[in-house]
Amino acid sequence: MGFMYFLFISGVKMDISTIRKADKKNWYIAIVGIVVPLCCGVGVAIAVRKSLGKEMSKASSILGITSSLAITAFPVLYRIVKELNLLSSEIGKMALSTAIISDVIGMNGVVIFEASKQGEHRAIAALWYMISLAVVLVFIIVGLRHAMMWIVRNTPKGKPVDQIYVVAILGGVLVVGFFSDMLGLAVANGPLWLGLAVPDGPPLGAILVEKSETIVMDILMPFSFMYVGMITDLSSMSGHWSHLEPLLYMVLVGYAVKMLSTLFTSRFLGMTIRDSLTLSLIMSLRGEVELLLFMHWMDFKMIMQPEFTILVLLSLAVTAVASPLISIIYDPTRPYMVDTRRNIQHTPPNTELHIVAGIHGEENLSGLMKLLELFNPTSSSPLSVHALCLVELLGRANPVFIDHDQEDEKRDEGSKSSSIRNALKIFEDARNGCVKIHSYTAISPKRSMYQDVCELALTKQACLIILPLHKKIADNLRATTMNRQRFQSVSSNVLSHAPCSVGILVDKTPCRNLIGGVLRSSTDHHFVVLFLGGADAREALSYADRMAGNTRISLTVIRFLSHEDEGDNHVEKKMDDALVTWFWVKNEGNRRVVYREVVSKNGEETIDAIQAMKNEPYDLWIVGRKYGINPVLLKGLSNWSENAELGIIGEYVASLDFGSRASVLVVQQQILRGQEKASHNPVRSFSFCTK
């Protein structure tokens, strides 16, 4: 029963239609990765056929075994790729697409194998098998598929599917499995086909996976594995080596050729050796589907307990070796750490500024659009904003990345993020060409959302990523309530792997009507920069300097210095002095810009100085995250921060305990690949500041 529901859930998550969009490269890798191992396996089987058992030496048995060695099962590959957090990576997406193609070919192979086994004794049995197969498929595709589409159509938008339908479908898995077994189609085939008939994604596919996956994977599957372990008997192999040895050769050759054919095909198609090796290891993974096949072969008396045992051990060995090797060889974040400076401080003025803005929901739009508007975009220094709507992957396996500038209108109308894109479009039109907004949607697991953000920033050569960290404003200001559980990993992973600078926005402004709030921008604003030194503080000041050109913005810069230069890093201090001097010289005639210095002996005095400013009419606090801050300025505050994304000072000014209702922008400057110290090169920073 565990395997039945496992295949049903896998079928729900699979989207067979993706093979129509698959690249030719995926087709070549899938076909070569099946045909070559299959031919080699058949060749070895023919060579050792006399040493095989009576049932194993039959043509249908040889075809079944060699084809199983050549085909990679999507349900197996998906779970391991997800566990390795590679779903949104380039290799992960390619592996999933290739596996779906492989599975479609494999399903046809299973039909041929089953029909040939049924017809070994009576040819009429093969005919009845094909008739039964056609009847079941027509019933599922025409009858049940249309019934489930009716359920989807009658479910109000944004509402969950009625529980009675969910229970009926989950119970129907057992019914379909029973009739599939009764008609000789194998008990697991029916549930898989039923899962494929379910419309993937919300509302139906998502709720079926949500309601059943935990029970299936944490309760039913362990019992299924226990049953496999009970059948597996190492002692049964003794005395049967003469029949096991040729099977061992077939399996080893099949696995080795599968890996090598995938490796060489990938290299021939232009992939790097690292990516080719990773893909070949992924396509060699074995798991639940293979175990189910082995048990099915035992039902056919095609193999006995000794053969079953050695097949299980070899499958476990391949997966046990391949999985850690994949983690060692392939790092999906490696391309994100670049050697080129992509930050605001080192971006020349009067150039187009590329920004990636992450959006979790409509509540993020008000603060984001306000921030972009006050960034002072002009015709000589326009903004190119790549707005990425982040949606959690539910009820499907393949992550989806949508470029809304290229998709067709019909798909665009049905998208859940259409209201967000409409608001951004109005915002863009109102800025007279100074702001260009490109909309995207990434549907992926929460663990790998950061890869979509970093990949987009890398591709578009962005110098800043803006991510929201929403705070719920409560009436009681004695405690901080953070909505962090859902999106904490996204922001923290982006901060760790971003190919450019990152800004974390804590928006405390009330949520407004999306369309009405876009054009409401006639009031003056007062921003404050807390400059505690270091690379992040310099990036925050550079960001504020661009805002200072906006005539509706008043800017206050507070620089914190340690008493008698205690604890100063002289290199960092020199770069801080250069940037602050350049900033002050540039803005000394600007009455809207105020610069002050505060001397502090420890963290308590730093907090007291910030606390004294909380009643000022500031609309936005801008602060560097953490890198390069003089430790004396934070002495005694190490235990204050509970939010690593914001840093100590950022967490404090964003907290409700602080008592300010102004929003907070925490900035982290880009960290170059393997050059955290070199990225703070004083010569480069000073040369820019003196321009």
XYZ file of C-alpha atoms in Angstrom:
691
model
C 0.000 0.000 0.000
C 2.888 2.330 0.730
C 4.308 1.882 -2.771
C 0.848 2.418 -4.292
C 0.402 5.793 -2.606
C 4.039 6.710 -3.266
C 3.521 6.242 -7.004
C 0.168 8.053 -6.842
C 1.770 11.133 -5.228
C 4.630 10.962 -7.725
C 2.096 10.868 -10.560
C 0.276 13.898 -9.133
C 3.536 15.872 -9.078
C 4.642 14.822 -12.555
C 3.698 16.988 -15.506
C 4.024 14.890 -18.655
C 3.324 17.938 -20.813
C 6.788 19.302 -19.958
C 8.336 16.928 -22.488
C 6.882 19.157 -25.220
C 8.978 22.031 -23.895
C 12.073 19.923 -23.257
C 15.226 21.004 -25.039
C 16.719 18.788 -27.729
C 19.687 18.297 -25.428
C 17.418 16.585 -22.880
C 16.017 14.280 -25.556
C 19.476 13.298 -26.792
C 20.735 12.565 -23.278
C 17.607 10.571 -22.387
C 17.554 8.485 -25.562
C 21.297 7.737 -25.623
C 21.193 7.042 -21.873
C 18.530 4.373 -22.499
C 19.498 2.812 -25.834
C 23.221 2.315 -25.201
C 22.895 0.661 -21.740
C 19.981 -1.428 -23.025
C 21.993 -2.759 -25.972
C 25.075 -3.411 -23.853
C 22.985 -5.126 -21.176
C 21.284 -7.354 -23.745
C 24.679 -8.185 -25.229
C 26.074 -9.255 -21.856
C 22.889 -11.221 -21.102
C 23.183 -13.141 -24.378
C 26.831 -13.897 -23.641
C 26.080 -15.344 -20.174
C 22.617 -16.701 -20.987
C 23.598 -20.330 -20.453
C 24.607 -19.556 -16.856
C 21.323 -17.820 -16.027
C 18.385 -19.576 -14.435
C 15.522 -20.965 -16.497
C 13.210 -17.990 -16.014
C 15.998 -15.418 -16.180
C 17.235 -16.723 -19.529
C 13.914 -16.025 -21.262
C 13.895 -13.128 -23.729
C 11.138 -11.274 -21.854
C 13.083 -11.529 -18.588
C 16.296 -10.269 -20.179
C 14.391 -7.356 -21.721
C 12.772 -6.491 -18.380
C 16.024 -6.530 -16.403
C 18.167 -4.644 -18.925
C 15.509 -1.989 -19.522
C 15.159 -1.353 -15.778
C 18.923 -0.758 -15.606
C 18.746 1.742 -18.479
C 15.748 3.794 -17.305
C 15.887 6.401 -14.546
C 12.632 6.612 -12.576
C 11.392 10.175 -12.061
C 9.836 9.482 -8.603
C 13.210 8.258 -7.315
C 15.271 11.004 -8.872
C 12.904 13.789 -7.754
C 13.092 12.963 -4.051
C 16.891 12.739 -4.000
C 17.353 15.903 -6.069
C 14.963 17.691 -3.714
C 16.871 16.398 -0.693
C 20.122 17.713 -2.207
C 18.390 21.095 -2.800
C 19.081 21.013 -6.534
C 15.514 21.409 -7.835
C 16.007 25.007 -8.977
C 19.568 24.514 -10.187
C 20.375 24.166 -13.874
C 21.492 20.558 -13.423
C 18.435 19.722 -11.308
C 16.018 21.071 -13.918
C 17.824 19.233 -16.708
C 17.813 15.977 -14.732
C 14.080 16.220 -14.031
C 13.225 16.933 -17.667
C 15.445 14.076 -18.826
C 13.906 11.736 -16.260
C 10.360 12.535 -17.427
C 11.355 11.684 -21.005
C 12.979 8.504 -19.698
C 9.834 7.612 -17.759
C 7.567 8.073 -20.770
C 9.810 5.698 -22.715
C 9.937 3.390 -19.695
C 6.131 3.220 -19.410
C 5.969 1.893 -22.946
C 8.721 -0.569 -22.085
C 6.749 -1.800 -19.074
C 3.705 -2.405 -21.275
C 5.788 -4.441 -23.726
C 7.396 -6.419 -20.881
C 4.077 -7.151 -19.163
C 2.414 -8.205 -22.427
C 5.324 -10.491 -23.349
C 5.270 -12.163 -19.908
C 1.513 -12.611 -20.092
C 1.803 -14.179 -23.551
C 4.607 -16.629 -22.806
C 2.221 -19.518 -22.222
C -0.857 -18.334 -24.172
C -0.809 -15.650 -26.866
C -4.433 -14.775 -26.104
C -3.346 -13.646 -22.610
C -1.238 -10.853 -24.137
C -4.262 -9.702 -26.131
C -6.460 -9.643 -23.038
C -3.740 -7.702 -21.229
C -3.745 -5.012 -23.932
C -7.557 -4.835 -23.894
C -7.615 -4.498 -20.096
C -4.940 -1.832 -20.294
C -6.926 0.167 -22.840
C -10.128 -0.076 -20.770
C -8.419 1.114 -17.572
C -6.621 3.987 -19.315
C -9.811 5.166 -21.028
C -11.695 5.013 -17.720
C -8.992 7.037 -15.939
C -8.287 9.579 -18.683
C -11.826 10.089 -19.980
C -13.871 9.413 -16.855
C -11.834 10.269 -13.761
C -9.781 13.035 -15.409
C -12.924 14.901 -16.473
C -14.450 14.415 -13.032
C -11.385 15.984 -11.414
C -11.402 18.858 -13.887
C -15.049 19.437 -12.892
C -13.956 19.590 -9.240
C -11.332 22.206 -10.102
C -13.796 24.319 -12.083
C -16.350 24.266 -9.267
C -13.864 25.194 -6.558
C -13.975 28.978 -5.902
C -10.721 30.758 -6.736
C -8.455 30.954 -3.708
C -10.520 28.393 -1.757
C -9.452 24.822 -0.903
C -11.082 21.810 -2.522
C -13.940 20.277 -0.525
C -12.626 17.565 1.800
C -15.144 15.010 0.524
C -13.480 15.083 -2.891
C -10.032 14.676 -1.353
C -11.120 11.652 0.670
C -12.868 10.139 -2.357
C -9.768 10.463 -4.558
C -7.422 9.078 -1.913
C -9.785 6.161 -1.359
C -10.016 5.713 -5.111
C -6.281 4.954 -5.195
C -6.959 1.634 -3.439
C -9.905 0.857 -5.723
C -7.885 1.541 -8.885
C -4.996 -0.516 -7.520
C -7.341 -3.439 -6.793
C -8.864 -3.476 -10.273
C -5.435 -3.046 -11.902
C -4.174 -6.120 -10.051
C -7.359 -8.079 -10.776
C -7.013 -7.374 -14.511
C -3.321 -8.380 -14.486
C -1.957 -4.842 -14.963
C 0.204 -4.849 -11.789
C -1.075 -3.261 -8.612
C 1.167 -0.158 -8.829
C 0.371 0.872 -12.406
C -3.204 1.981 -11.723
C -2.323 4.420 -8.894
C 0.466 5.921 -11.021
C -1.881 6.516 -13.954
C -4.511 7.941 -11.600
C -1.922 10.369 -10.215
C -0.979 11.454 -13.724
C -4.656 12.182 -14.418
C -4.892 14.618 -11.481
C -4.446 18.296 -12.541
C -1.099 19.238 -11.006
C -0.634 22.257 -8.764
C -3.326 24.153 -6.839
C -6.069 23.626 -5.984
C -6.536 19.850 -6.369
C -3.029 18.500 -6.850
C -1.619 20.687 -4.081
C -4.157 19.634 -1.453
C -3.836 15.933 -2.328
C -0.078 16.114 -1.806
C -0.464 18.219 1.339
C -2.981 15.841 2.941
C -1.260 12.587 2.066
C 2.480 13.053 1.593
C 3.451 13.116 5.266
C 1.410 10.006 6.085
C 2.698 8.147 3.048
C 6.376 9.021 3.427
C 6.632 8.933 7.235
C 4.270 6.051 8.052
C 3.411 3.840 5.090
C 6.748 3.831 3.270
C 8.792 2.764 6.319
C 6.567 -0.332 6.553
C 7.126 -0.960 2.853
C 10.897 -0.721 3.331
C 10.611 -3.046 6.313
C 8.836 -5.565 4.107
C 11.645 -5.305 1.534
C 14.170 -5.860 4.312
C 12.297 -8.955 5.465
C 12.501 -10.457 1.962
C 16.184 -9.577 1.594
C 18.309 -12.424 2.962
C 22.083 -12.371 2.608
C 22.398 -16.004 3.598
C 20.215 -17.022 0.644
C 23.003 -16.076 -1.776
C 25.345 -18.772 -0.528
C 25.440 -21.799 -2.818
C 23.818 -19.910 -5.729
C 26.821 -17.952 -6.980
C 26.841 -19.735 -10.336
C 23.467 -18.128 -11.168
C 24.188 -14.830 -9.382
C 27.520 -14.128 -11.067
C 26.097 -13.539 -14.580
C 23.340 -11.366 -13.087
C 26.014 -9.371 -11.277
C 27.858 -8.799 -14.562
C 24.640 -7.646 -16.263
C 23.830 -5.164 -13.508
C 27.366 -3.754 -13.196
C 27.682 -3.309 -16.950
C 24.232 -1.707 -17.108
C 24.993 0.811 -14.353
C 28.480 1.608 -15.671
C 27.349 2.072 -19.283
C 24.365 4.158 -18.151
C 26.692 6.537 -16.334
C 29.330 6.684 -19.082
C 26.817 7.166 -21.903
C 25.194 10.055 -20.053
C 28.623 11.537 -19.257
C 29.954 11.414 -22.832
C 26.685 12.597 -24.370
C 26.590 15.596 -22.027
C 30.191 16.475 -22.841
C 29.519 16.124 -26.558
C 26.612 18.564 -26.202
C 28.868 21.218 -24.665
C 28.375 20.762 -20.927
C 31.339 21.151 -18.574
C 33.008 18.048 -17.159
C 31.718 18.926 -13.676
C 28.125 19.310 -14.841
C 28.334 16.221 -17.065
C 29.642 14.077 -14.226
C 26.979 15.407 -11.862
C 24.204 14.695 -14.359
C 25.501 11.177 -15.008
C 25.546 10.454 -11.275
C 22.010 11.807 -10.852
C 20.712 9.698 -13.733
C 22.267 6.607 -12.090
C 20.239 6.930 -8.873
C 18.037 4.004 -7.815
C 15.267 3.735 -5.231
C 11.654 2.860 -4.518
C 10.561 2.141 -8.088
C 13.380 -0.378 -8.578
C 12.464 -2.139 -5.316
C 8.869 -2.398 -6.490
C 10.021 -3.853 -9.807
C 12.132 -6.470 -8.047
C 9.128 -7.562 -5.980
C 7.027 -7.661 -9.147
C 9.588 -9.946 -10.771
C 9.389 -12.240 -7.768
C 5.633 -12.452 -8.280
C 6.328 -13.602 -11.839
C 8.829 -16.162 -10.469
C 11.333 -14.477 -12.758
C 13.794 -14.097 -9.888
C 14.030 -15.781 -6.524
C 15.210 -14.584 -3.143
C 18.976 -14.766 -3.908
C 18.573 -12.673 -7.078
C 16.258 -10.269 -5.266
C 18.823 -9.815 -2.509
C 21.741 -9.033 -4.808
C 19.630 -6.605 -6.864
C 18.557 -4.748 -3.721
C 22.152 -4.560 -2.441
C 23.479 -3.257 -5.762
C 20.753 -0.605 -5.971
C 21.504 0.550 -2.439
C 25.228 0.640 -3.175
C 24.824 2.761 -6.310
C 22.614 5.331 -4.570
C 24.765 5.343 -1.414
C 27.882 6.155 -3.467
C 26.302 8.546 -5.996
C 24.373 10.784 -3.556
C 27.356 12.108 -1.530
C 29.474 12.383 -4.684
C 26.845 14.700 -6.191
C 27.045 16.965 -3.127
C 30.843 17.007 -3.316
C 31.166 17.621 -7.051
C 28.346 20.083 -7.665
C 27.669 23.267 -5.718
C 24.630 25.121 -7.144
C 25.754 28.382 -5.503
C 29.242 28.360 -7.035
C 28.368 30.527 -10.081
C 26.845 33.235 -7.882
C 30.085 34.324 -6.201
C 31.646 36.394 -8.973
C 34.925 38.303 -9.296
C 33.354 41.451 -10.763
C 32.175 44.267 -8.504
C 28.394 44.589 -8.668
C 27.338 47.022 -5.990
C 26.037 50.569 -5.711
C 29.246 52.097 -4.345
C 31.260 51.093 -7.412
C 28.540 51.728 -10.003
C 29.356 54.965 -11.863
C 26.751 57.743 -11.737
C 24.535 58.435 -14.751
C 24.311 54.756 -15.704
C 21.360 52.400 -15.739
C 20.999 50.620 -12.416
C 19.754 47.031 -12.473
C 17.817 45.915 -9.384
C 16.203 42.563 -8.586
C 13.175 42.898 -6.298
C 11.805 39.799 -4.587
C 8.052 39.853 -3.935
C 6.317 37.316 -1.686
C 2.860 38.834 -1.931
C 0.783 41.967 -2.479
C 1.658 43.249 0.992
C 5.263 43.811 -0.190
C 4.332 46.180 -3.021
C 3.668 49.356 -1.053
C 7.116 49.521 0.545
C 8.929 48.329 -2.577
C 7.365 50.885 -4.919
C 7.940 53.668 -2.406
C 11.603 52.692 -2.166
C 12.023 52.586 -5.947
C 10.263 55.912 -6.394
C 12.507 57.678 -3.891
C 15.638 56.168 -5.420
C 15.670 59.224 -7.686
C 15.532 57.586 -11.123
C 16.197 60.023 -13.969
C 16.532 59.822 -17.723
C 20.340 59.862 -17.334
C 20.317 57.357 -14.462
C 17.276 55.102 -15.023
C 16.285 52.031 -13.042
C 15.810 48.623 -14.605
C 13.825 46.636 -12.055
C 13.456 42.886 -12.382
C 10.466 42.081 -10.168
C 10.437 38.425 -9.181
C 7.230 37.077 -7.640
C 8.176 34.120 -5.407
C 5.551 31.367 -5.181
C 5.981 28.181 -3.181
C 5.915 24.987 -5.246
C 2.884 22.916 -4.217
C 1.379 19.820 -5.818
C 3.931 19.549 -8.624
C 7.537 18.419 -8.933
C 9.102 20.638 -11.589
C 9.980 24.207 -10.604
C 8.676 26.825 -13.025
C 10.302 30.114 -14.005
C 8.091 32.459 -16.046
C 9.285 35.529 -17.921
C 6.060 37.518 -18.308
C 7.550 39.674 -21.060
C 7.683 36.590 -23.286
C 4.678 34.495 -22.284
C 1.359 34.528 -24.099
C -1.575 36.620 -22.892
C -3.840 33.689 -22.058
C -1.396 32.291 -19.586
C -0.795 35.734 -18.176
C -4.490 36.267 -17.425
C -4.681 33.129 -15.335
C -1.587 33.863 -13.316
C -2.016 34.434 -9.595
C 0.449 37.308 -9.657
C -1.479 39.327 -12.271
C -2.606 41.983 -9.762
C 1.011 42.524 -8.717
C 2.113 42.923 -12.312
C -0.739 45.328 -13.030
C 0.318 47.557 -10.129
C 3.949 47.486 -11.254
C 2.889 48.327 -14.812
C 0.992 51.400 -13.625
C 4.010 52.410 -11.539
C 6.262 52.053 -14.602
C 3.954 54.065 -16.869
C 3.805 56.912 -14.337
C 7.598 57.318 -14.296
C 7.940 58.546 -17.903
C 10.562 56.041 -18.971
C 12.853 56.522 -15.954
C 11.867 53.118 -14.556
C 11.630 49.926 -16.588
C 10.000 46.964 -14.860
C 10.372 43.371 -16.048
C 8.106 40.869 -14.304
C 8.924 37.252 -13.537
C 7.382 34.477 -11.462
C 9.388 31.692 -9.862
C 7.448 28.692 -8.557
C 9.864 26.611 -6.502
C 10.341 25.046 -3.049
C 11.120 27.458 -0.226
C 14.555 25.901 0.245
C 15.632 26.731 -3.289
C 13.881 30.077 -3.858
C 17.160 31.867 -3.211
C 18.633 30.154 -6.283
C 16.008 31.779 -8.510
C 16.761 35.184 -6.983
C 20.542 34.823 -7.303
C 20.323 33.346 -10.812
C 18.210 36.283 -12.019
C 20.592 38.788 -10.399
C 23.552 37.053 -12.024
C 21.941 36.897 -15.466
C 20.777 40.522 -15.443
C 24.033 41.801 -13.886
C 22.121 43.478 -11.082
C 23.977 45.572 -8.516
C 21.305 45.252 -5.816
C 18.758 42.697 -4.638
C 15.870 43.994 -2.518
C 14.017 41.454 -0.405
C 11.115 42.122 1.968
C 11.132 41.002 5.586
C 7.615 41.957 6.639
C 6.869 42.922 10.241
C 3.346 42.767 11.600
C 2.692 45.984 13.471
C 0.813 45.250 16.689
C -0.791 47.767 19.020
C 1.354 46.597 21.917
C 4.912 47.825 21.354
C 6.502 45.700 24.077
C 7.253 42.746 21.836
C 8.409 42.073 18.296
C 6.346 39.845 16.050
C 8.265 38.653 13.001
C 6.684 36.849 10.082
C 9.956 34.966 9.569
C 9.148 31.288 9.536
C 8.034 31.219 5.923
C 10.688 33.350 4.240
C 13.644 33.473 6.642
C 15.614 30.898 4.704
C 15.145 32.857 1.459
C 16.679 36.092 2.743
C 19.440 34.394 4.752
C 20.492 32.239 1.791
C 20.418 35.205 -0.584
C 22.636 37.135 1.836
C 25.085 34.216 1.867
C 25.239 33.598 -1.887
C 24.182 36.780 -3.712
C 26.291 37.884 -6.697
C 25.693 41.539 -5.781
C 24.689 43.743 -2.866
C 21.525 42.940 -0.916
C 18.986 45.160 0.818
C 16.538 43.680 3.349
C 13.473 45.907 3.656
C 11.388 45.805 6.831
C 8.272 47.616 5.706
C 6.176 49.091 8.514
C 3.913 51.201 6.336
C 0.241 50.163 6.344
C -0.801 48.033 3.365
C -2.631 50.169 0.818
C -4.746 49.548 -2.226
C -2.314 48.313 -4.870
C -3.397 50.574 -7.703
C -4.261 53.615 -5.624
C -1.008 53.541 -3.697
C 1.187 53.501 -6.778
C 0.723 57.136 -7.753
C 0.428 58.620 -4.259
C 3.873 60.148 -3.827
C 3.605 63.904 -3.282
C 4.777 64.141 0.350
C 8.284 64.871 1.623
C 10.319 62.181 3.323
C 13.052 62.165 5.939
C 15.601 59.348 5.948
C 18.439 58.615 8.347
C 21.628 56.610 7.802
C 23.326 55.001 10.801
C 26.952 54.769 9.676
C 28.888 52.436 11.974
C 31.711 51.797 9.516
C 32.670 48.863 7.317
C 31.771 47.723 3.809
C 28.054 47.387 4.527
C 27.858 50.879 5.991
C 29.663 52.296 2.956
C 27.160 50.583 0.676
C 24.273 51.975 2.755
C 25.710 55.494 2.487
C 26.176 55.098 -1.279
C 22.550 54.035 -1.545
C 21.430 57.049 0.488
C 23.591 59.366 -1.616
C 21.619 58.414 -4.733
C 18.404 59.170 -2.838
C 19.724 62.560 -1.744
C 19.314 63.846 -5.303
C 15.537 63.616 -4.862
C 14.227 67.069 -3.895
C 11.511 65.538 -1.714
C 14.000 63.749 0.527
C 15.776 65.097 3.605
C 18.715 62.959 4.668
C 20.464 62.727 8.024
C 23.732 60.798 8.299
C 24.893 59.799 11.775
C 28.448 58.476 11.908
C 29.434 56.524 15.021
C 33.076 56.684 16.077
C 34.802 54.826 18.897
C 36.337 56.783 21.764
C 39.985 57.590 20.963
C 39.829 55.290 17.902
C 39.711 52.203 20.122
C 39.254 48.966 18.165
C 39.488 50.622 14.748
C 40.690 48.644 11.757
C 42.933 51.198 10.066
C 42.242 49.920 6.545
C 38.475 50.024 7.094
C 38.724 53.403 8.816
C 40.669 54.842 5.892
C 38.016 53.690 3.416
C 35.234 55.009 5.676
C 36.936 58.410 5.935
C 37.394 58.586 2.154
C 33.742 57.843 1.392
C 32.341 60.095 4.132
C 34.599 62.961 3.047
C 33.536 62.540 -0.571
C 29.879 62.436 0.467
C 30.121 65.546 2.632
C 32.027 67.570 0.027
C 29.425 66.605 -2.571
C 26.459 67.595 -0.373
C 27.846 70.449 1.745
C 25.709 72.948 -0.157
C 22.591 70.800 0.132
C 20.442 72.035 3.021
C 18.395 68.854 2.921
C 21.438 66.804 3.985
C 22.652 66.818 7.607
C 25.816 65.097 8.834
C 26.614 64.437 12.502
C 29.131 62.370 14.433
C 28.586 60.460 17.666
C 31.432 59.140 19.812
C 30.704 55.912 21.674
C 32.683 53.854 24.178
C 30.539 50.688 24.021
C 27.323 49.167 22.747
C 25.218 50.706 25.504
C 26.185 54.239 24.485
C 25.552 53.356 20.830
C 22.046 52.166 21.674
C 21.404 55.226 23.851
C 22.352 57.522 20.970
C 20.038 55.667 18.582
C 17.263 55.577 21.166
C 17.455 59.358 21.476
C 16.514 59.645 17.796
C 13.429 57.412 17.838
C 10.983 60.299 18.169
C 12.395 62.093 15.132
C 9.981 62.107 12.152
C 12.030 59.639 10.128
C 10.341 57.577 7.405
C 13.212 55.181 6.787
C 16.256 53.973 8.700
C 19.154 52.842 6.513
C 21.879 50.791 8.174
C 24.732 48.501 7.146
C 24.246 44.885 8.150
C 27.434 43.835 9.958
C 30.675 43.558 7.959
C 33.507 45.830 9.128
C 31.755 47.403 12.124
C 34.127 48.361 14.928
C 33.419 45.757 17.664
C 33.759 48.446 20.334
C 30.587 50.122 19.047
C 28.685 46.869 19.641
C 30.384 45.783 22.840
C 27.877 44.054 25.116
C 25.225 43.658 22.405
C 26.170 40.251 21.003
C 23.189 38.527 22.642
C 20.632 41.111 21.545
C 20.111 39.988 17.972
C 17.752 37.116 17.188
C 17.525 37.883 13.472
C 20.773 37.175 11.636
C 19.434 38.716 8.434
C 19.247 42.210 9.945
C 22.342 42.307 12.122
C 22.415 43.723 15.637
C 21.639 47.370 14.883
C 19.178 46.542 12.112
C 17.292 44.179 14.396
C 17.136 46.787 17.146
C 15.772 49.689 15.058
C 13.296 47.336 13.344
C 11.951 45.935 16.602
C 8.721 47.091 18.180
C 10.665 47.492 21.414
C 12.492 50.412 19.770
C 9.171 52.190 19.275
C 9.695 53.706 15.826
C 7.131 53.160 13.100
C 9.604 54.012 10.349
C 10.596 51.295 7.910
C 14.121 49.876 7.951
C 16.486 49.046 5.096
C 19.450 46.847 6.039
C 22.189 46.785 3.395
C 24.942 44.253 2.770
C 27.637 44.987 0.207
C 28.573 42.328 -2.347
C 31.125 39.758 -1.197
C 33.469 38.709 -3.981
C 34.353 35.071 -4.618
C 36.896 33.968 -2.010
C 37.982 37.586 -1.472
C 36.124 38.839 1.576
C 39.145 40.884 2.643
C 40.181 41.828 -0.864
C 36.654 43.025 -1.591
C 37.328 45.888 0.815
C 40.314 47.082 -1.210
C 41.092 50.623 -0.048
C 42.619 51.785 -3.290
C 39.535 51.034 -5.363
C 37.133 52.543 -2.841
C 39.182 55.725 -2.481
C 39.652 56.203 -6.220
C 35.871 56.069 -6.751
C 35.158 58.420 -3.883
C 37.450 61.120 -5.205
C 35.675 61.291 -8.564
